[in-house]
Amino acid sequence: MNKILFTIFVIVSQSINAQNGEDLFAEMEPLDAIDQRLLPDRMLFTQRLLWGEKGAMRSFKRYELTPENREKELKLRRKFLITHQILGYVTLAGMIAQGFIGGQLYNGKRELYELHKTVGNITTATYFTTAGLSLFSPPPLVSEKKGLSSTRAHKWLATVHFSAMVATNVLADDRKKLHRAAAYTAFGSYATAMIVLTF
Amino acid sequence: MKNSLLLLLSLGMFSLLQAQKIRLNTAASTLTYQAKHIAHNWEGVNKQLQGLAVIEEGLPKQLAIKASVRDFDSKNANRDSHALEVLEALRFPEVRYYSKSIEKTSEGDITIVGVLSFHGVEASKTVIAEYSSSNTGFRIQGSFNFNATDFGVSLPSFLLVKINETIAIDYDLLFESIP
């Protein structure tokens, strides 16, 4: 009888001790609520208008703020940003082309005026589409941390080249020297914005 | 009969008391991933780990570690944010590793046969760790590699080139008994 009881007890006590490592997770603390937030603390006001908790897009069922919808939204964000990158390169090419054409035009080749105007309109269209894709994209999961970063520098430079791009278009017909200065400022700050993000 | 019962109780207590659970010292532990791309390499560090270990006769018998995917910091918020999207952090918020068996293989080394759970996929992973013990617990350090694609992760690209699928992991984990 003693032997039977002893054997039973050894088996039971060994089974208590033979917990799988996986069982230990049940004894750990669950994720913080902070880890499960769907929106970042901070976002651009343009993003908040559309994608904030009470943004315009939230009134559509497809974009109601749920984990499943937010996942789809992040995939949409990825498409927005990839298109932003591609159009960004197209815009850069347009600016470089305009630099050459504009330079020739300013040196007296008046026959290039219509070409300069057409390429200018196309570049302006791609530029503002590129900007829109960034400004109105769904926000990321987490906010950027404070301090200097390549992303922050990219955004700061955007305010410079955005203003310069507007000025370039406003000054296109009347103030040629200012138009050229604004165009060079737009190109310089734009190219720098791409470089800081690449490296 | 009474003696038998007393003996059984004593044996039971002895058996249960042999196994001791100790916690990971979060402040003194880190988990670092290293990733590569032709443009640059980078690493992300997680200092918010959770873990538990069971020790018997002074040696670890089981352990489990988990980390929130959001807590990896590569010093680039844009990159970290993109990583969370690629890793579908809302669906799979944690990365976990637990042991199935632990053996001391040589002086100063232990071999852990375990399971890595990442992006909703579980895969066996055996690691050889440098092991050092103290009065209050033990420390394990080491590194291992895994392929992100084995866990169903779509490799992100930059400048139209994907990152290297091999991710290196460095770990430095201190388990201590709580006073």
Tab-separated table of C-alpha atoms in Angstrom:
chain	number	residue	atom	x	y	z
A	1	MET	CA	0.000	0.000	0.000
A	2	ASN	CA	2.829	2.378	0.935
A	3	LYS	CA	4.605	1.598	-2.295
A	4	ILE	CA	1.475	2.352	-4.307
A	5	LEU	CA	0.892	5.657	-2.515
A	6	PHE	CA	4.538	6.610	-2.921
A	7	THR	CA	4.494	5.850	-6.651
A	8	ILE	CA	1.301	7.834	-7.176
A	9	PHE	CA	2.711	10.796	-5.321
A	10	VAL	CA	5.985	10.819	-7.235
A	11	ILE	CA	4.081	10.782	-10.505
A	12	VAL	CA	1.796	13.631	-9.409
A	13	SER	CA	4.613	15.807	-8.053
A	14	GLN	CA	6.709	15.296	-11.163
A	15	SER	CA	3.795	16.266	-13.357
A	16	ILE	CA	3.391	19.507	-11.343
A	17	ASN	CA	7.052	20.314	-11.912
A	18	ALA	CA	7.018	19.333	-15.586
A	19	GLN	CA	5.438	22.606	-16.741
A	20	ASN	CA	6.313	23.491	-20.297
A	21	GLY	CA	8.220	26.769	-20.663
A	22	GLU	CA	5.191	28.009	-22.573
A	23	ASP	CA	3.084	27.810	-19.418
A	24	LEU	CA	5.211	30.528	-17.853
A	25	PHE	CA	3.629	33.188	-20.101
A	26	ALA	CA	0.405	32.893	-18.126
A	27	GLU	CA	2.282	34.242	-15.118
A	28	MET	CA	3.582	37.340	-16.880
A	29	GLU	CA	1.863	40.684	-17.063
A	30	PRO	CA	-0.342	41.270	-20.094
A	31	LEU	CA	0.431	44.016	-22.602
A	32	ASP	CA	-0.112	47.583	-21.448
A	33	ALA	CA	-3.083	49.422	-22.861
A	34	ILE	CA	-0.492	51.791	-24.350
A	35	ASP	CA	0.713	48.967	-26.568
A	36	GLN	CA	-2.688	48.555	-28.064
A	37	ARG	CA	-3.418	52.142	-29.070
A	38	LEU	CA	-4.660	52.462	-32.608
A	39	LEU	CA	-3.648	56.063	-33.265
A	40	PRO	CA	-0.416	57.932	-32.499
A	41	ASP	CA	-0.258	60.702	-29.890
A	42	ARG	CA	0.539	63.324	-32.512
A	43	MET	CA	-0.222	63.672	-36.195
A	44	LEU	CA	-0.325	66.398	-38.840
A	45	PHE	CA	-3.453	68.511	-38.719
A	46	THR	CA	-4.269	67.408	-42.270
A	47	GLN	CA	-4.088	63.787	-41.156
A	48	ARG	CA	-6.158	64.526	-38.061
A	49	LEU	CA	-8.860	66.150	-40.218
A	50	LEU	CA	-9.308	62.929	-42.167
A	51	TRP	CA	-7.983	60.150	-39.921
A	52	GLY	CA	-8.182	61.397	-36.346
A	53	GLU	CA	-10.546	59.782	-33.869
A	54	LYS	CA	-13.273	62.133	-35.099
A	55	GLY	CA	-11.883	62.589	-38.574
A	56	ALA	CA	-13.985	62.776	-41.695
A	57	MET	CA	-13.060	59.262	-42.828
A	58	ARG	CA	-14.247	57.719	-39.538
A	59	SER	CA	-17.846	58.249	-40.558
A	60	PHE	CA	-17.429	55.573	-43.217
A	61	LYS	CA	-17.884	52.005	-41.936
A	62	ARG	CA	-14.782	50.853	-43.797
A	63	TYR	CA	-12.693	53.338	-41.790
A	64	GLU	CA	-14.267	52.994	-38.361
A	65	LEU	CA	-11.571	52.876	-35.729
A	66	THR	CA	-11.116	49.169	-35.066
A	67	PRO	CA	-7.912	47.094	-35.009
A	68	GLU	CA	-8.915	45.284	-38.220
A	69	ASN	CA	-9.716	48.493	-40.096
A	70	ARG	CA	-6.605	50.209	-38.769
A	71	GLU	CA	-4.516	47.354	-40.183
A	72	LYS	CA	-6.029	47.888	-43.612
A	73	GLU	CA	-5.480	51.605	-43.177
A	74	LEU	CA	-1.780	51.050	-42.515
A	75	LYS	CA	-1.534	49.075	-45.762
A	76	LEU	CA	-3.203	52.021	-47.491
A	77	ARG	CA	-0.664	54.325	-45.828
A	78	ARG	CA	2.108	52.178	-47.284
A	79	LYS	CA	0.637	52.586	-50.788
A	80	PHE	CA	0.337	56.339	-50.269
A	81	LEU	CA	3.987	56.608	-49.204
A	82	ILE	CA	5.320	54.393	-51.984
A	83	THR	CA	3.456	56.503	-54.523
A	84	HIS	CA	4.779	59.609	-52.722
A	85	GLN	CA	8.322	58.290	-53.220
A	86	ILE	CA	7.838	57.466	-56.894
A	87	LEU	CA	6.184	60.765	-57.729
A	88	GLY	CA	8.849	62.495	-55.672
A	89	TYR	CA	11.530	61.163	-58.001
A	90	VAL	CA	9.454	62.120	-61.042
A	91	THR	CA	9.135	65.652	-59.643
A	92	LEU	CA	12.874	65.829	-59.048
A	93	ALA	CA	13.480	64.824	-62.661
A	94	GLY	CA	11.024	67.517	-63.762
A	95	MET	CA	12.822	70.132	-61.668
A	96	ILE	CA	16.183	69.172	-63.132
A	97	ALA	CA	14.741	69.317	-66.648
A	98	GLN	CA	13.256	72.726	-65.870
A	99	GLY	CA	16.615	73.899	-64.633
A	100	PHE	CA	18.156	73.143	-68.033
A	101	ILE	CA	15.242	74.414	-70.114
A	102	GLY	CA	14.845	77.535	-67.975
A	103	GLY	CA	18.548	78.262	-68.184
A	104	GLN	CA	18.427	78.060	-71.990
A	105	LEU	CA	15.322	80.240	-72.041
A	106	TYR	CA	16.968	82.894	-69.894
A	107	ASN	CA	19.954	82.837	-72.298
A	108	GLY	CA	17.718	83.956	-75.119
A	109	LYS	CA	16.199	80.806	-76.633
A	110	ARG	CA	12.643	82.139	-76.652
A	111	GLU	CA	11.400	79.136	-78.658
A	112	LEU	CA	11.675	77.076	-75.440
A	113	TYR	CA	9.029	79.160	-73.653
A	114	GLU	CA	6.067	76.823	-74.345
A	115	LEU	CA	8.133	73.748	-73.476
A	116	HIS	CA	9.222	75.377	-70.212
A	117	LYS	CA	5.627	76.234	-69.396
A	118	THR	CA	4.361	72.716	-70.165
A	119	VAL	CA	7.078	70.930	-68.198
A	120	GLY	CA	6.490	73.456	-65.421
A	121	ASN	CA	2.783	72.625	-65.259
A	122	ILE	CA	3.494	68.888	-65.207
A	123	THR	CA	6.145	69.275	-62.503
A	124	THR	CA	3.817	71.461	-60.450
A	125	ALA	CA	1.076	68.826	-60.743
A	126	THR	CA	3.357	65.973	-59.682
A	127	TYR	CA	4.808	68.106	-56.897
A	128	PHE	CA	1.475	68.933	-55.297
A	129	THR	CA	0.208	65.389	-55.778
A	130	THR	CA	3.342	64.145	-53.998
A	131	ALA	CA	2.728	66.620	-51.207
A	132	GLY	CA	-0.920	65.633	-50.912
A	133	LEU	CA	-0.074	61.956	-50.627
A	134	SER	CA	2.045	62.709	-47.595
A	135	LEU	CA	-0.213	65.303	-45.991
A	136	PHE	CA	-3.377	63.241	-46.260
A	137	SER	CA	-2.040	59.726	-45.754
A	138	PRO	CA	-3.333	57.703	-42.803
A	139	PRO	CA	-1.126	58.311	-39.746
A	140	PRO	CA	1.493	55.798	-38.561
A	141	LEU	CA	0.966	53.577	-35.513
A	142	VAL	CA	3.377	55.512	-33.319
A	143	SER	CA	4.335	59.182	-33.172
A	144	GLU	CA	7.763	60.380	-33.935
A	145	LYS	CA	9.887	60.897	-30.854
A	146	LYS	CA	11.026	64.426	-30.075
A	147	GLY	CA	14.410	65.584	-31.260
A	148	LEU	CA	16.314	65.778	-34.515
A	149	SER	CA	15.799	62.957	-36.971
A	150	SER	CA	16.006	62.517	-40.721
A	151	THR	CA	12.219	62.363	-40.926
A	152	ARG	CA	11.860	65.598	-38.996
A	153	ALA	CA	14.472	67.312	-41.211
A	154	HIS	CA	12.593	66.025	-44.280
A	155	LYS	CA	9.404	67.654	-42.956
A	156	TRP	CA	11.086	70.946	-42.023
A	157	LEU	CA	12.606	71.230	-45.500
A	158	ALA	CA	9.146	70.547	-46.935
A	159	THR	CA	7.920	73.879	-45.548
A	160	VAL	CA	10.783	75.599	-47.416
A	161	HIS	CA	10.306	73.917	-50.783
A	162	PHE	CA	6.512	74.089	-50.542
A	163	SER	CA	6.661	77.868	-50.074
A	164	ALA	CA	9.292	78.217	-52.781
A	165	MET	CA	7.236	76.126	-55.190
A	166	VAL	CA	4.204	78.324	-54.650
A	167	ALA	CA	6.349	81.432	-55.148
A	168	THR	CA	7.880	79.977	-58.326
A	169	ASN	CA	4.429	79.611	-59.848
A	170	VAL	CA	3.113	82.990	-58.641
A	171	LEU	CA	6.177	84.804	-60.031
A	172	ALA	CA	6.269	82.842	-63.307
A	173	ASP	CA	5.046	85.536	-65.669
A	174	ASP	CA	6.102	88.900	-64.201
A	175	ARG	CA	9.224	88.730	-62.073
A	176	LYS	CA	11.751	86.598	-63.938
A	177	LYS	CA	14.685	87.014	-61.568
A	178	LEU	CA	12.570	86.291	-58.510
A	179	HIS	CA	10.959	83.375	-60.357
A	180	ARG	CA	14.393	81.878	-60.996
A	181	ALA	CA	15.516	82.477	-57.390
A	182	ALA	CA	12.368	80.837	-56.048
A	183	ALA	CA	12.850	77.891	-58.435
A	184	TYR	CA	16.440	77.362	-57.319
A	185	THR	CA	15.358	77.553	-53.675
A	186	ALA	CA	12.627	75.012	-54.323
A	187	PHE	CA	15.025	72.665	-56.096
A	188	GLY	CA	17.816	73.039	-53.506
A	189	SER	CA	15.590	72.431	-50.484
A	190	TYR	CA	13.712	69.657	-52.281
A	191	ALA	CA	16.886	67.776	-53.219
A	192	THR	CA	18.226	68.200	-49.673
A	193	ALA	CA	14.965	66.826	-48.287
A	194	MET	CA	15.429	63.690	-50.375
A	195	ILE	CA	19.064	63.302	-49.395
A	196	VAL	CA	18.443	63.530	-45.634
A	197	LEU	CA	15.866	60.775	-45.848
A	198	THR	CA	17.977	58.526	-48.043
A	199	PHE	CA	21.089	58.657	-45.902
B	1	MET	CA	-0.438	4.467	7.998
B	2	LYS	CA	0.295	7.786	9.712
B	3	ASN	CA	4.014	7.379	9.090
B	4	SER	CA	3.373	6.627	5.433
B	5	LEU	CA	1.292	9.756	5.042
B	6	LEU	CA	3.890	11.912	6.792
B	7	LEU	CA	6.603	10.495	4.564
B	8	LEU	CA	4.532	11.178	1.467
B	9	LEU	CA	3.824	14.759	2.537
B	10	SER	CA	7.507	15.388	3.228
B	11	LEU	CA	8.529	13.989	-0.124
B	12	GLY	CA	5.887	16.117	-1.824
B	13	MET	CA	7.050	19.312	-0.128
B	14	PHE	CA	10.670	18.548	-0.960
B	15	SER	CA	9.816	17.914	-4.589
B	16	LEU	CA	7.806	21.110	-5.008
B	17	LEU	CA	10.281	23.311	-3.177
B	18	GLN	CA	13.193	22.171	-5.371
B	19	ALA	CA	11.811	24.103	-8.339
B	20	GLN	CA	12.071	27.882	-7.933
B	21	LYS	CA	10.730	30.537	-10.263
B	22	ILE	CA	12.705	33.710	-10.844
B	23	ARG	CA	11.921	36.749	-12.958
B	24	LEU	CA	13.786	38.545	-15.683
B	25	ASN	CA	15.407	41.761	-14.468
B	26	THR	CA	13.949	44.079	-17.100
B	27	ALA	CA	16.282	46.983	-16.311
B	28	ALA	CA	19.344	44.817	-16.802
B	29	SER	CA	18.231	42.856	-19.874
B	30	THR	CA	18.185	43.706	-23.557
B	31	LEU	CA	17.144	42.148	-26.821
B	32	THR	CA	18.624	43.619	-30.001
B	33	TYR	CA	17.871	42.862	-33.626
B	34	GLN	CA	20.242	43.732	-36.460
B	35	ALA	CA	19.063	44.136	-40.018
B	36	LYS	CA	20.912	44.829	-43.251
B	37	HIS	CA	20.253	46.702	-46.471
B	38	ILE	CA	22.649	47.697	-49.244
B	39	ALA	CA	22.217	51.350	-48.255
B	40	HIS	CA	22.882	50.823	-44.554
B	41	ASN	CA	22.661	48.449	-41.584
B	42	TRP	CA	20.827	49.197	-38.381
B	43	GLU	CA	19.775	47.725	-35.081
B	44	GLY	CA	16.783	48.039	-32.796
B	45	VAL	CA	16.960	47.558	-29.047
B	46	ASN	CA	14.218	46.438	-26.702
B	47	LYS	CA	14.703	47.180	-23.010
B	48	GLN	CA	11.182	46.313	-21.892
B	49	LEU	CA	11.407	42.542	-21.804
B	50	GLN	CA	9.434	40.234	-19.570
B	51	GLY	CA	10.531	36.771	-18.599
B	52	LEU	CA	10.373	33.950	-16.109
B	53	ALA	CA	12.640	31.017	-15.453
B	54	VAL	CA	12.364	27.875	-13.366
B	55	ILE	CA	15.558	26.751	-11.707
B	56	GLU	CA	16.226	23.406	-10.094
B	57	GLU	CA	19.342	22.540	-8.196
B	58	GLY	CA	20.807	25.872	-9.231
B	59	LEU	CA	20.336	25.345	-12.976
B	60	PRO	CA	17.614	26.747	-15.270
B	61	LYS	CA	15.147	24.090	-16.323
B	62	GLN	CA	12.635	26.226	-18.190
B	63	LEU	CA	12.454	29.805	-19.321
B	64	ALA	CA	10.153	32.066	-21.251
B	65	ILE	CA	10.699	35.587	-22.561
B	66	LYS	CA	8.368	37.954	-24.309
B	67	ALA	CA	8.722	41.425	-25.795
B	68	SER	CA	6.316	43.873	-27.322
B	69	VAL	CA	7.114	44.588	-30.950
B	70	ARG	CA	6.453	48.298	-30.315
B	71	ASP	CA	9.297	48.510	-27.814
B	72	PHE	CA	12.091	47.957	-30.330
B	73	ASP	CA	13.846	51.280	-30.849
B	74	SER	CA	16.153	51.773	-33.830
B	75	LYS	CA	16.508	55.536	-33.210
B	76	ASN	CA	14.487	56.233	-36.342
B	77	ALA	CA	10.787	56.691	-35.664
B	78	ASN	CA	9.895	56.454	-39.345
B	79	ARG	CA	11.672	53.142	-39.692
B	80	ASP	CA	10.209	51.804	-36.434
B	81	SER	CA	6.738	52.829	-37.540
B	82	HIS	CA	7.211	51.101	-40.880
B	83	ALA	CA	8.474	48.007	-39.080
B	84	LEU	CA	5.267	47.889	-37.031
B	85	GLU	CA	3.252	47.991	-40.227
B	86	VAL	CA	5.322	45.265	-41.892
B	87	LEU	CA	5.143	43.088	-38.774
B	88	GLU	CA	1.372	43.718	-38.446
B	89	ALA	CA	1.900	44.737	-34.856
B	90	LEU	CA	-1.821	45.163	-34.205
B	91	ARG	CA	-2.427	41.473	-34.971
B	92	PHE	CA	0.846	40.137	-33.598
B	93	PRO	CA	1.928	42.543	-30.858
B	94	GLU	CA	4.465	40.254	-29.193
B	95	VAL	CA	7.518	38.206	-29.950
B	96	ARG	CA	8.031	35.229	-27.627
B	97	TYR	CA	10.548	32.539	-26.923
B	98	TYR	CA	10.093	29.616	-24.569
B	99	SER	CA	12.205	26.615	-23.793
B	100	LYS	CA	11.330	22.979	-24.225
B	101	SER	CA	14.568	21.762	-22.690
B	102	ILE	CA	17.729	23.284	-21.281
B	103	GLU	CA	21.020	21.444	-20.873
B	104	LYS	CA	24.412	22.474	-19.694
B	105	THR	CA	26.666	21.522	-22.592
B	106	SER	CA	30.032	22.768	-21.406
B	107	GLU	CA	31.576	24.925	-18.741
B	108	GLY	CA	29.885	28.261	-19.169
B	109	ASP	CA	27.472	27.267	-21.936
B	110	ILE	CA	23.925	25.984	-22.009
B	111	THR	CA	21.884	24.747	-24.934
B	112	ILE	CA	18.281	25.804	-25.020
B	113	VAL	CA	15.914	23.945	-27.295
B	114	GLY	CA	12.891	26.143	-27.654
B	115	VAL	CA	10.241	27.767	-29.775
B	116	LEU	CA	10.345	31.260	-31.260
B	117	SER	CA	6.944	32.794	-31.841
B	118	PHE	CA	6.981	35.798	-34.190
B	119	HIS	CA	4.433	37.352	-36.533
B	120	GLY	CA	1.952	34.614	-35.699
B	121	VAL	CA	4.330	31.809	-36.676
B	122	GLU	CA	6.018	29.376	-34.303
B	123	ALA	CA	9.285	27.696	-35.209
B	124	SER	CA	11.782	25.600	-33.300
B	125	LYS	CA	14.918	27.439	-32.369
B	126	THR	CA	17.910	26.008	-30.547
B	127	VAL	CA	20.337	28.483	-29.074
B	128	ILE	CA	23.651	28.080	-27.309
B	129	ALA	CA	24.031	30.706	-24.635
B	130	GLU	CA	26.871	31.818	-22.416
B	131	TYR	CA	25.715	31.079	-18.928
B	132	SER	CA	26.844	32.538	-15.627
B	133	SER	CA	25.194	32.066	-12.267
B	134	SER	CA	25.134	34.083	-9.090
B	135	ASN	CA	23.594	33.818	-5.665
B	136	THR	CA	20.432	35.492	-6.852
B	137	GLY	CA	20.008	33.957	-10.291
B	138	PHE	CA	21.746	33.640	-13.618
B	139	ARG	CA	22.617	35.519	-16.778
B	140	ILE	CA	22.507	34.233	-20.329
B	141	GLN	CA	24.025	36.027	-23.299
B	142	GLY	CA	24.359	35.121	-26.905
B	143	SER	CA	23.104	35.563	-30.410
B	144	PHE	CA	21.305	33.717	-33.139
B	145	ASN	CA	19.955	34.379	-36.629
B	146	PHE	CA	16.640	33.719	-38.241
B	147	ASN	CA	15.055	34.419	-41.625
B	148	ALA	CA	12.217	36.899	-41.503
B	149	THR	CA	10.547	35.195	-44.451
B	150	ASP	CA	10.302	31.933	-42.466
B	151	PHE	CA	7.852	33.801	-40.239
B	152	GLY	CA	5.743	35.113	-43.079
B	153	VAL	CA	7.188	38.630	-42.966
B	154	SER	CA	7.148	40.510	-46.275
B	155	LEU	CA	10.555	42.118	-46.507
B	156	PRO	CA	10.320	45.903	-46.737
B	157	SER	CA	12.254	47.671	-49.433
B	158	PHE	CA	14.049	50.963	-49.670
B	159	LEU	CA	15.124	52.564	-52.917
B	160	LEU	CA	13.431	49.592	-54.635
B	161	VAL	CA	15.783	47.078	-52.919
B	162	LYS	CA	14.551	44.702	-50.203
B	163	ILE	CA	16.334	44.307	-46.904
B	164	ASN	CA	18.367	41.165	-46.231
B	165	GLU	CA	16.052	38.398	-45.010
B	166	THR	CA	18.474	37.286	-42.282
B	167	ILE	CA	17.929	39.041	-38.976
B	168	ALA	CA	20.522	38.707	-36.224
B	169	ILE	CA	19.399	38.709	-32.598
B	170	ASP	CA	21.635	39.525	-29.639
B	171	TYR	CA	20.323	38.867	-26.145
B	172	ASP	CA	21.577	39.672	-22.685
B	173	LEU	CA	19.144	38.389	-20.082
B	174	LEU	CA	19.476	38.542	-16.322
B	175	PHE	CA	17.135	36.412	-14.246
B	176	GLU	CA	17.052	37.193	-10.552
B	177	SER	CA	14.972	36.139	-7.629
B	178	ILE	CA	12.863	38.933	-6.284
B	179	PRO	CA	13.601	39.759	-2.641
